[in-house]
GROMACS .gro file of N, CA, C and O in nm:
model
  500
    1MET      N    1   0.081  -0.118  -0.001
    1MET     CA    2  -0.009  -0.005   0.009
    1MET      C    3   0.077   0.118  -0.006
    1MET      O    4   0.040   0.228  -0.063
    2MET      N    5   0.190   0.121   0.071
    2MET     CA    6   0.293   0.239   0.072
    2MET      C    7   0.327   0.254  -0.073
    2MET      O    8   0.336   0.379  -0.109
    3ALA      N    9   0.373   0.169  -0.161
    3ALA     CA   10   0.416   0.177  -0.290
    3ALA      C   11   0.293   0.256  -0.369
    3ALA      O   12   0.332   0.346  -0.449
    4ASP      N   13   0.157   0.216  -0.345
    4ASP     CA   14   0.072   0.294  -0.423
    4ASP      C   15   0.053   0.437  -0.368
    4ASP      O   16   0.029   0.495  -0.463
    5ASP      N   17   0.064   0.460  -0.261
    5ASP     CA   18   0.070   0.607  -0.191
    5ASP      C   19   0.172   0.690  -0.261
    5ASP      O   20   0.153   0.790  -0.304
    6THR      N   21   0.303   0.622  -0.276
    6THR     CA   22   0.397   0.688  -0.319
    6THR      C   23   0.388   0.705  -0.471
    6THR      O   24   0.400   0.828  -0.523
    7THR      N   25   0.333   0.621  -0.540
    7THR     CA   26   0.310   0.641  -0.688
    7THR      C   27   0.200   0.741  -0.705
    7THR      O   28   0.218   0.832  -0.805
    8ALA      N   29   0.107   0.744  -0.633
    8ALA     CA   30  -0.016   0.840  -0.648
    8ALA      C   31   0.034   0.980  -0.604
    8ALA      O   32   0.007   1.077  -0.681
    9GLN      N   33   0.133   0.992  -0.491
    9GLN     CA   34   0.190   1.115  -0.456
    9GLN      C   35   0.272   1.178  -0.574
    9GLN      O   36   0.258   1.300  -0.612
   10ALA      N   37   0.341   1.085  -0.633
   10ALA     CA   38   0.447   1.120  -0.738
   10ALA      C   39   0.358   1.175  -0.880
   10ALA      O   40   0.400   1.261  -0.918
   11GLY      N   41   0.226   1.105  -0.902
   11GLY     CA   42   0.150   1.149  -0.999
   11GLY      C   43   0.087   1.278  -0.979
   11GLY      O   44   0.075   1.361  -1.063
   12GLN      N   45   0.056   1.296  -0.851
   12GLN     CA   46  -0.020   1.418  -0.816
   12GLN      C   47   0.083   1.549  -0.831
   12GLN      O   48   0.063   1.664  -0.872
   13GLU      N   49   0.210   1.518  -0.792
   13GLU     CA   50   0.325   1.631  -0.797
   13GLU      C   51   0.334   1.666  -0.928
   13GLU      O   52   0.362   1.772  -0.976
   14ARG      N   53   0.353   1.569  -1.037
   14ARG     CA   54   0.381   1.578  -1.162
   14ARG      C   55   0.263   1.665  -1.226
   14ARG      O   56   0.283   1.759  -1.317
   15CYS      N   57   0.138   1.636  -1.192
   15CYS     CA   58   0.027   1.708  -1.237
   15CYS      C   59   0.028   1.856  -1.173
   15CYS      O   60  -0.015   1.951  -1.260
   16ASP      N   61   0.070   1.880  -1.071
   16ASP     CA   62   0.084   2.012  -1.017
   16ASP      C   63   0.197   2.103  -1.051
   16ASP      O   64   0.193   2.223  -1.035
   17GLU      N   65   0.286   2.035  -1.105
   17GLU     CA   66   0.408   2.124  -1.156
   17GLU      C   67   0.371   2.205  -1.269
   17GLU      O   68   0.269   2.188  -1.338
   18PRO      N   69   0.441   2.324  -1.270
   18PRO     CA   70   0.422   2.427  -1.378
   18PRO      C   71   0.429   2.363  -1.517
   18PRO      O   72   0.532   2.267  -1.547
   19ILE      N   73   0.334   2.381  -1.620
   19ILE     CA   74   0.349   2.294  -1.723
   19ILE      C   75   0.398   2.384  -1.842
   19ILE      O   76   0.407   2.510  -1.834
   20ARG      N   77   0.480   2.320  -1.936
   20ARG     CA   78   0.548   2.405  -2.033
   20ARG      C   79   0.475   2.478  -2.125
   20ARG      O   80   0.497   2.575  -2.175
   21SER      N   81   0.352   2.417  -2.138
   21SER     CA   82   0.252   2.500  -2.247
   21SER      C   83   0.233   2.654  -2.174
   21SER      O   84   0.196   2.733  -2.271
   22LEU      N   85   0.223   2.654  -2.050
   22LEU     CA   86   0.192   2.803  -1.993
   22LEU      C   87   0.315   2.895  -2.026
   22LEU      O   88   0.290   2.988  -2.054
   23GLU      N   89   0.431   2.837  -2.016
   23GLU     CA   90   0.551   2.918  -2.036
   23GLU      C   91   0.520   2.965  -2.210
   23GLU      O   92   0.559   3.089  -2.246
   24ILE      N   93   0.514   2.872  -2.274
   24ILE     CA   94   0.494   2.906  -2.434
   24ILE      C   95   0.389   2.995  -2.450
   24ILE      O   96   0.386   3.085  -2.553
   25LEU      N   97   0.270   2.973  -2.385
   25LEU     CA   98   0.163   3.072  -2.405
   25LEU      C   99   0.159   3.204  -2.369
   25LEU      O  100   0.148   3.298  -2.440
   26ASN      N  101   0.259   3.222  -2.271
   26ASN     CA  102   0.302   3.358  -2.225
   26ASN      C  103   0.386   3.413  -2.329
   26ASN      O  104   0.395   3.539  -2.360
   27GLN      N  105   0.463   3.342  -2.393
   27GLN     CA  106   0.551   3.390  -2.506
   27GLN      C  107   0.463   3.433  -2.621
   27GLN      O  108   0.504   3.526  -2.714
   28CYS      N  109   0.352   3.367  -2.640
   28CYS     CA  110   0.260   3.396  -2.762
   28CYS      C  111   0.165   3.512  -2.730
   28CYS      O  112   0.112   3.550  -2.830
   29ILE      N  113   0.157   3.568  -2.615
   29ILE     CA  114   0.057   3.678  -2.581
   29ILE      C  115   0.081   3.808  -2.648
   29ILE      O  116  -0.006   3.848  -2.725
   30PRO      N  117   0.204   3.846  -2.694
   30PRO     CA  118   0.217   3.941  -2.780
   30PRO      C  119   0.162   3.930  -2.927
   30PRO      O  120   0.112   4.013  -2.968
   31LEU      N  121   0.171   3.807  -2.971
   31LEU     CA  122   0.116   3.784  -3.099
   31LEU      C  123  -0.031   3.764  -3.086
   31LEU      O  124  -0.104   3.841  -3.186
   32PHE      N  125  -0.093   3.735  -2.984
   32PHE     CA  126  -0.235   3.721  -2.959
   32PHE      C  127  -0.301   3.869  -2.944
   32PHE      O  128  -0.390   3.892  -3.012
   33GLU      N  129  -0.229   3.942  -2.874
   33GLU     CA  130  -0.264   4.076  -2.829
   33GLU      C  131  -0.265   4.153  -2.985
   33GLU      O  132  -0.363   4.234  -3.007
   34THR      N  133  -0.179   4.143  -3.058
   34THR     CA  134  -0.164   4.217  -3.190
   34THR      C  135  -0.277   4.155  -3.279
   34THR      O  136  -0.324   4.250  -3.346
   35LEU      N  137  -0.299   4.021  -3.269
   35LEU     CA  138  -0.403   3.987  -3.364
   35LEU      C  139  -0.540   3.982  -3.321
   35LEU      O  140  -0.639   3.937  -3.408
   36LYS      N  141  -0.557   4.040  -3.216
   36LYS     CA  142  -0.712   4.060  -3.171
   36LYS      C  143  -0.786   4.154  -3.251
   36LYS      O  144  -0.903   4.161  -3.268
   37ASP      N  145  -0.705   4.253  -3.309
   37ASP     CA  146  -0.785   4.340  -3.406
   37ASP      C  147  -0.816   4.294  -3.550
   37ASP      O  148  -0.720   4.236  -3.611
   38PRO      N  149  -0.935   4.297  -3.580
   38PRO     CA  150  -0.975   4.233  -3.709
   38PRO      C  151  -0.895   4.298  -3.836
   38PRO      O  152  -0.873   4.244  -3.944
   39ASN      N  153  -0.854   4.439  -3.843
   39ASN     CA  154  -0.805   4.483  -3.927
   39ASN      C  155  -0.646   4.424  -3.945
   39ASN      O  156  -0.595   4.405  -4.044
   40ARG      N  157  -0.578   4.403  -3.817
   40ARG     CA  158  -0.453   4.356  -3.844
   40ARG      C  159  -0.461   4.197  -3.894
   40ARG      O  160  -0.372   4.157  -3.968
   41GLN      N  161  -0.566   4.120  -3.867
   41GLN     CA  162  -0.588   3.994  -3.901
   41GLN      C  163  -0.594   4.006  -4.059
   41GLN      O  164  -0.532   3.915  -4.137
   42GLN      N  165  -0.685   4.094  -4.112
   42GLN     CA  166  -0.706   4.090  -4.257
   42GLN      C  167  -0.563   4.134  -4.320
   42GLN      O  168  -0.549   4.075  -4.427
   43LEU      N  169  -0.489   4.226  -4.263
   43LEU     CA  170  -0.371   4.263  -4.338
   43LEU      C  171  -0.271   4.133  -4.344
   43LEU      O  172  -0.202   4.120  -4.449
   44LEU      N  173  -0.245   4.077  -4.220
   44LEU     CA  174  -0.182   3.963  -4.217
   44LEU      C  175  -0.224   3.855  -4.300
   44LEU      O  176  -0.133   3.795  -4.382
   45VAL      N  177  -0.349   3.821  -4.332
   45VAL     CA  178  -0.394   3.716  -4.416
   45VAL      C  179  -0.382   3.770  -4.576
   45VAL      O  180  -0.331   3.676  -4.648
   46ARG      N  181  -0.377   3.890  -4.597
   46ARG     CA  182  -0.346   3.946  -4.724
   46ARG      C  183  -0.204   3.930  -4.758
   46ARG      O  184  -0.172   3.898  -4.886
   47LEU      N  185  -0.122   3.938  -4.665
   47LEU     CA  186   0.027   3.929  -4.697
   47LEU      C  187   0.044   3.780  -4.700
   47LEU      O  188   0.134   3.730  -4.775
   48VAL      N  189  -0.017   3.701  -4.623
   48VAL     CA  190   0.001   3.554  -4.637
   48VAL      C  191  -0.038   3.492  -4.779
   48VAL      O  192   0.057   3.420  -4.849
   49SER      N  193  -0.149   3.541  -4.811
   49SER     CA  194  -0.204   3.503  -4.942
   49SER      C  195  -0.141   3.560  -5.061
   49SER      O  196  -0.122   3.512  -5.170
   50GLY      N  197  -0.117   3.690  -5.062
   50GLY     CA  198  -0.071   3.781  -5.177
   50GLY      C  199   0.069   3.798  -5.180
   50GLY      O  200   0.106   3.840  -5.285
   51GLY      N  201   0.150   3.746  -5.077
   51GLY     CA  202   0.297   3.773  -5.085
   51GLY      C  203   0.304   3.911  -5.044
   51GLY      O  204   0.229   4.003  -5.018
   52PRO      N  205   0.454   3.963  -5.076
   52PRO     CA  206   0.488   4.072  -5.026
   52PRO      C  207   0.435   4.197  -5.081
   52PRO      O  208   0.404   4.182  -5.228
   53GLN      N  209   0.411   4.299  -5.028
   53GLN     CA  210   0.300   4.409  -5.072
   53GLN      C  211   0.369   4.548  -5.000
   53GLN      O  212   0.401   4.534  -4.891
   54THR      N  213   0.356   4.645  -5.088
   54THR     CA  214   0.386   4.787  -5.026
   54THR      C  215   0.279   4.810  -4.932
   54THR      O  216   0.144   4.765  -4.954
   55VAL      N  217   0.292   4.920  -4.861
   55VAL     CA  218   0.191   4.974  -4.773
   55VAL      C  219   0.091   5.038  -4.870
   55VAL      O  220  -0.030   5.018  -4.845
   56GLY      N  221   0.118   5.089  -4.967
   56GLY     CA  222   0.017   5.151  -5.069
   56GLY      C  223  -0.072   5.046  -5.125
   56GLY      O  224  -0.169   5.062  -5.143
   57GLU      N  225  -0.005   4.936  -5.160
   57GLU     CA  226  -0.091   4.828  -5.217
   57GLU      C  227  -0.191   4.778  -5.115
   57GLU      O  228  -0.306   4.736  -5.157
   58LEU      N  229  -0.151   4.768  -4.999
   58LEU     CA  230  -0.214   4.697  -4.887
   58LEU      C  231  -0.340   4.800  -4.856
   58LEU      O  232  -0.472   4.772  -4.850
   59ALA      N  233  -0.309   4.942  -4.875
   59ALA     CA  234  -0.405   5.031  -4.857
   59ALA      C  235  -0.515   5.043  -4.967
   59ALA      O  236  -0.637   5.054  -4.931
   60ASP      N  237  -0.471   5.023  -5.074
   60ASP     CA  238  -0.557   5.026  -5.208
   60ASP      C  239  -0.645   4.913  -5.200
   60ASP      O  240  -0.766   4.914  -5.254
   61SER      N  241  -0.607   4.783  -5.124
   61SER     CA  242  -0.713   4.684  -5.123
   61SER      C  243  -0.782   4.674  -5.003
   61SER      O  244  -0.847   4.588  -4.966
   62SER      N  245  -0.793   4.791  -4.913
   62SER     CA  246  -0.848   4.788  -4.797
   62SER      C  247  -0.937   4.908  -4.786
   62SER      O  248  -0.917   5.022  -4.860
   63ALA      N  249  -1.031   4.911  -4.696
   63ALA     CA  250  -1.135   5.010  -4.672
   63ALA      C  251  -1.050   5.109  -4.566
   63ALA      O  252  -1.113   5.226  -4.554
   64LEU      N  253  -0.945   5.077  -4.496
   64LEU     CA  254  -0.864   5.165  -4.429
   64LEU      C  255  -0.800   5.271  -4.511
   64LEU      O  256  -0.757   5.244  -4.621
   65SER      N  257  -0.783   5.370  -4.424
   65SER     CA  258  -0.698   5.484  -4.500
   65SER      C  259  -0.554   5.437  -4.503
   65SER      O  260  -0.497   5.338  -4.415
   66ARG      N  261  -0.456   5.507  -4.571
   66ARG     CA  262  -0.317   5.454  -4.582
   66ARG      C  263  -0.251   5.488  -4.432
   66ARG      O  264  -0.157   5.402  -4.399
   67THR      N  265  -0.283   5.592  -4.370
   67THR     CA  266  -0.256   5.616  -4.239
   67THR      C  267  -0.271   5.508  -4.171
   67THR      O  268  -0.187   5.470  -4.077
   68ALA      N  269  -0.393   5.457  -4.151
   68ALA     CA  270  -0.440   5.346  -4.053
   68ALA      C  271  -0.367   5.217  -4.094
   68ALA      O  272  -0.345   5.137  -4.014
   69VAL      N  273  -0.363   5.194  -4.227
   69VAL     CA  274  -0.275   5.057  -4.254
   69VAL      C  275  -0.118   5.085  -4.211
   69VAL      O  276  -0.092   4.980  -4.155
   70SER      N  277  -0.065   5.200  -4.223
   70SER     CA  278   0.066   5.213  -4.177
   70SER      C  279   0.064   5.192  -4.017
   70SER      O  280   0.150   5.127  -3.977
   71HIS      N  281  -0.022   5.236  -3.956
   71HIS     CA  282  -0.031   5.206  -3.814
   71HIS      C  283  -0.031   5.071  -3.775
   71HIS      O  284   0.023   4.999  -3.692
   72HIS      N  285  -0.134   4.998  -3.833
   72HIS     CA  286  -0.154   4.848  -3.817
   72HIS      C  287  -0.031   4.770  -3.875
   72HIS      O  288   0.023   4.662  -3.797
   73ILE      N  289   0.032   4.814  -3.972
   73ILE     CA  290   0.142   4.742  -4.018
   73ILE      C  291   0.276   4.750  -3.923
   73ILE      O  292   0.353   4.662  -3.887
   74LYS      N  293   0.272   4.878  -3.855
   74LYS     CA  294   0.383   4.897  -3.753
   74LYS      C  295   0.368   4.815  -3.644
   74LYS      O  296   0.465   4.750  -3.588
   75LEU      N  297   0.234   4.795  -3.611
   75LEU     CA  298   0.220   4.706  -3.477
   75LEU      C  299   0.240   4.543  -3.514
   75LEU      O  300   0.308   4.475  -3.435
   76LEU      N  301   0.205   4.513  -3.633
   76LEU     CA  302   0.233   4.369  -3.682
   76LEU      C  303   0.383   4.367  -3.693
   76LEU      O  304   0.429   4.245  -3.646
   77ALA      N  305   0.475   4.466  -3.729
   77ALA     CA  306   0.624   4.453  -3.744
   77ALA      C  307   0.667   4.437  -3.591
   77ALA      O  308   0.753   4.371  -3.565
   78GLN      N  309   0.632   4.522  -3.518
   78GLN     CA  310   0.669   4.516  -3.374
   78GLN      C  311   0.641   4.392  -3.289
   78GLN      O  312   0.743   4.364  -3.209
   79ALA      N  313   0.529   4.309  -3.325
   79ALA     CA  314   0.511   4.194  -3.287
   79ALA      C  315   0.606   4.086  -3.342
   79ALA      O  316   0.582   3.992  -3.307
   80GLY      N  317   0.656   4.116  -3.460
   80GLY     CA  318   0.731   4.020  -3.515
   80GLY      C  319   0.661   3.941  -3.610
   80GLY      O  320   0.718   3.826  -3.684
   81LEU      N  321   0.552   3.987  -3.643
   81LEU     CA  322   0.450   3.886  -3.731
   81LEU      C  323   0.498   3.925  -3.888
   81LEU      O  324   0.474   3.850  -3.960
   82ILE      N  325   0.550   4.049  -3.907
   82ILE     CA  326   0.584   4.083  -4.057
   82ILE      C  327   0.728   4.142  -4.050
   82ILE      O  328   0.751   4.206  -3.954
   83GLU      N  329   0.785   4.161  -4.167
   83GLU     CA  330   0.904   4.244  -4.182
   83GLU      C  331   0.864   4.360  -4.275
   83GLU      O  332   0.795   4.350  -4.367
   84ILE      N  333   0.930   4.462  -4.242
   84ILE     CA  334   0.924   4.578  -4.350
   84ILE      C  335   1.062   4.601  -4.403
   84ILE      O  336   1.153   4.645  -4.320
   85ASN      N  337   1.075   4.597  -4.529
   85ASN     CA  338   1.199   4.626  -4.605
   85ASN      C  339   1.169   4.755  -4.690
   85ASN      O  340   1.073   4.771  -4.754
   86LYS      N  341   1.275   4.835  -4.667
   86LYS     CA  342   1.251   4.965  -4.772
   86LYS      C  343   1.336   4.981  -4.876
   86LYS      O  344   1.453   4.921  -4.890
   87ASP      N  345   1.281   5.004  -4.978
   87ASP     CA  346   1.322   5.012  -5.118
   87ASP      C  347   1.285   5.157  -5.162
   87ASP      O  348   1.198   5.188  -5.218
   88ALA      N  349   1.389   5.234  -5.150
   88ALA     CA  350   1.370   5.396  -5.193
   88ALA      C  351   1.276   5.438  -5.105
   88ALA      O  352   1.280   5.432  -4.969
   89THR      N  353   1.143   5.475  -5.170
   89THR     CA  354   1.053   5.563  -5.092
   89THR      C  355   0.936   5.434  -5.058
   89THR      O  356   0.855   5.453  -4.978
   90ARG      N  357   0.957   5.326  -5.096
   90ARG     CA  358   0.846   5.217  -5.081
   90ARG      C  359   0.902   5.134  -4.960
   90ARG      O  360   1.007   5.102  -4.943
   91ARG      N  361   0.774   5.095  -4.875
   91ARG     CA  362   0.790   5.002  -4.775
   91ARG      C  363   0.739   4.881  -4.815
   91ARG      O  364   0.603   4.871  -4.837
   92ILE      N  365   0.806   4.757  -4.829
   92ILE     CA  366   0.746   4.641  -4.864
   92ILE      C  367   0.743   4.537  -4.749
   92ILE      O  368   0.840   4.538  -4.678
   93CYS      N  369   0.627   4.491  -4.734
   93CYS     CA  370   0.588   4.420  -4.608
   93CYS      C  371   0.582   4.281  -4.636
   93CYS      O  372   0.518   4.246  -4.769
   94SER      N  373   0.630   4.191  -4.565
   94SER     CA  374   0.631   4.043  -4.593
   94SER      C  375   0.604   3.971  -4.465
   94SER      O  376   0.642   4.020  -4.343
   95VAL      N  377   0.547   3.855  -4.458
   95VAL     CA  378   0.526   3.783  -4.363
   95VAL      C  379   0.656   3.733  -4.309
   95VAL      O  380   0.745   3.690  -4.386
   96ASN      N  381   0.659   3.716  -4.161
   96ASN     CA  382   0.775   3.678  -4.102
   96ASN      C  383   0.745   3.533  -4.027
   96ASN      O  384   0.753   3.519  -3.919
   97ALA      N  385   0.692   3.442  -4.099
   97ALA     CA  386   0.640   3.324  -4.043
   97ALA      C  387   0.745   3.233  -3.978
   97ALA      O  388   0.720   3.169  -3.892
   98ASP      N  389   0.874   3.249  -4.024
   98ASP     CA  390   0.988   3.163  -3.955
   98ASP      C  391   1.002   3.191  -3.794
   98ASP      O  392   1.051   3.121  -3.731
   99ARG      N  393   0.943   3.321  -3.766
   99ARG     CA  394   0.965   3.353  -3.623
   99ARG      C  395   0.859   3.314  -3.546
   99ARG      O  396   0.875   3.258  -3.435
  100TRP      N  397   0.726   3.324  -3.593
  100TRP     CA  398   0.607   3.298  -3.509
  100TRP      C  399   0.553   3.165  -3.530
  100TRP      O  400   0.482   3.104  -3.440
  101LEU      N  401   0.562   3.113  -3.636
  101LEU     CA  402   0.495   2.970  -3.664
  101LEU      C  403   0.556   2.870  -3.592
  101LEU      O  404   0.482   2.780  -3.531
  102PRO      N  405   0.688   2.863  -3.579
  102PRO     CA  406   0.745   2.762  -3.469
  102PRO      C  407   0.694   2.776  -3.333
  102PRO      O  408   0.677   2.681  -3.264
  103LEU      N  409   0.692   2.898  -3.289
  103LEU     CA  410   0.621   2.922  -3.161
  103LEU      C  411   0.489   2.860  -3.137
  103LEU      O  412   0.465   2.784  -3.054
  104LEU      N  413   0.417   2.878  -3.238
  104LEU     CA  414   0.282   2.832  -3.240
  104LEU      C  415   0.270   2.680  -3.237
  104LEU      O  416   0.189   2.603  -3.172
  105ASP      N  417   0.358   2.611  -3.341
  105ASP     CA  418   0.382   2.490  -3.338
  105ASP      C  419   0.413   2.429  -3.202
  105ASP      O  420   0.354   2.328  -3.151
  106GLU      N  421   0.495   2.476  -3.128
  106GLU     CA  422   0.548   2.444  -3.000
  106GLU      C  423   0.443   2.449  -2.900
  106GLU      O  424   0.423   2.365  -2.824
  107LEU      N  425   0.337   2.551  -2.910
  107LEU     CA  426   0.243   2.581  -2.815
  107LEU      C  427   0.137   2.449  -2.843
  107LEU      O  428   0.100   2.397  -2.760
  108SER      N  429   0.126   2.436  -2.975
  108SER     CA  430   0.020   2.325  -2.997
  108SER      C  431   0.074   2.178  -2.945
  108SER      O  432  -0.007   2.106  -2.892
  109ALA      N  433   0.209   2.160  -2.973
  109ALA     CA  434   0.252   2.030  -2.920
  109ALA      C  435   0.259   2.036  -2.783
  109ALA      O  436   0.230   1.925  -2.719
  110ALA      N  437   0.296   2.132  -2.701
  110ALA     CA  438   0.296   2.125  -2.559
  110ALA      C  439   0.145   2.118  -2.495
  110ALA      O  440   0.135   2.042  -2.383
  111LEU      N  441   0.057   2.178  -2.554
  111LEU     CA  442  -0.078   2.158  -2.503
  111LEU      C  443  -0.137   2.017  -2.537
  111LEU      O  444  -0.209   1.961  -2.453
  112LYS      N  445  -0.094   1.952  -2.641
  112LYS     CA  446  -0.121   1.825  -2.671
  112LYS      C  447  -0.055   1.718  -2.567
  112LYS      O  448  -0.140   1.639  -2.518
  113ALA      N  449   0.077   1.736  -2.553
  113ALA     CA  450   0.133   1.679  -2.428
  113ALA      C  451   0.064   1.689  -2.303
  113ALA      O  452   0.059   1.594  -2.236
  114ASP      N  453   0.039   1.808  -2.282
  114ASP     CA  454  -0.037   1.829  -2.143
  114ASP      C  455  -0.149   1.764  -2.139
  114ASP      O  456  -0.195   1.698  -2.024
  115LEU      N  457  -0.244   1.759  -2.243
  115LEU     CA  458  -0.368   1.701  -2.239
  115LEU      C  459  -0.363   1.545  -2.214
  115LEU      O  460  -0.421   1.485  -2.141
  116ALA      N  461  -0.261   1.488  -2.289
  116ALA     CA  462  -0.211   1.354  -2.283
  116ALA      C  463  -0.190   1.315  -2.138
  116ALA      O  464  -0.245   1.208  -2.091
  117ALA      N  465  -0.102   1.395  -2.084
  117ALA     CA  466  -0.051   1.354  -1.945
  117ALA      C  467  -0.169   1.374  -1.834
  117ALA      O  468  -0.179   1.285  -1.753
  118ALA      N  469  -0.254   1.469  -1.862
  118ALA     CA  470  -0.366   1.492  -1.770
  118ALA      C  471  -0.475   1.367  -1.799
  118ALA      O  472  -0.516   1.328  -1.678
  119GLU      N  473  -0.508   1.324  -1.913
  119GLU     CA  474  -0.569   1.202  -1.923
  119GLU      C  475  -0.505   1.088  -1.867
  119GLU      O  476  -0.598   1.019  -1.801
  120GLN      N  477  -0.391   1.071  -1.867
  120GLN     CA  478  -0.326   0.956  -1.818
  120GLN      C  479  -0.340   0.973  -1.684
  120GLN      O  480  -0.349   0.875  -1.600
  121TYR      N  481  -0.294   1.087  -1.611
  121TYR     CA  482  -0.309   1.117  -1.476
  121TYR      C  483  -0.460   1.074  -1.425
  121TYR      O  484  -0.472   1.009  -1.332
  122ARG      N  485  -0.562   1.126  -1.490
  122ARG     CA  486  -0.704   1.093  -1.436
  122ARG      C  487  -0.734   0.939  -1.456
  122ARG      O  488  -0.808   0.885  -1.373
  123ALA      N  489  -0.685   0.874  -1.562
  123ALA     CA  490  -0.711   0.735  -1.573
  123ALA      C  491  -0.637   0.643  -1.479
  123ALA      O  492  -0.707   0.544  -1.435
  124GLY      N  493  -0.544   0.715  -1.441
  124GLY     CA  494  -0.440   0.621  -1.319
  124GLY      C  495  -0.494   0.640  -1.172
  124GLY      O  496  -0.460   0.583  -1.092
  125ARG      N  497  -0.590   0.734  -1.143
  125ARG     CA  498  -0.646   0.767  -1.021
  125ARG      C  499  -0.733   0.650  -0.973
  125ARG      O  500  -0.796   0.579  -1.000
   0.00000   0.00000   0.00000
């Protein structure tokens, strides 16, 4: 019976430990905060589907003013979701997926692992 108590106690400790997904989730908060705005969501999707575009091109295909597009683009760049490269007077925007997609993949994998561990823990009770 002592071994069962020790095993149950060890399982409880494992379940109560801080989980990796919470750490990764905290790293994702700036991305989520930036993407909570529908205008920024639309601009990011336009860049994903249409490839690199200038601020002017994005403004032309949007109901937003050029000033508003510039503001949202700046916030997307600050969050690391896009890159802005200057070519003379043009600012060319492109998706920076290499930076944030691996983080989202890591979050997904950590959440799946945490769910599996929680299910295994509950099944072992």
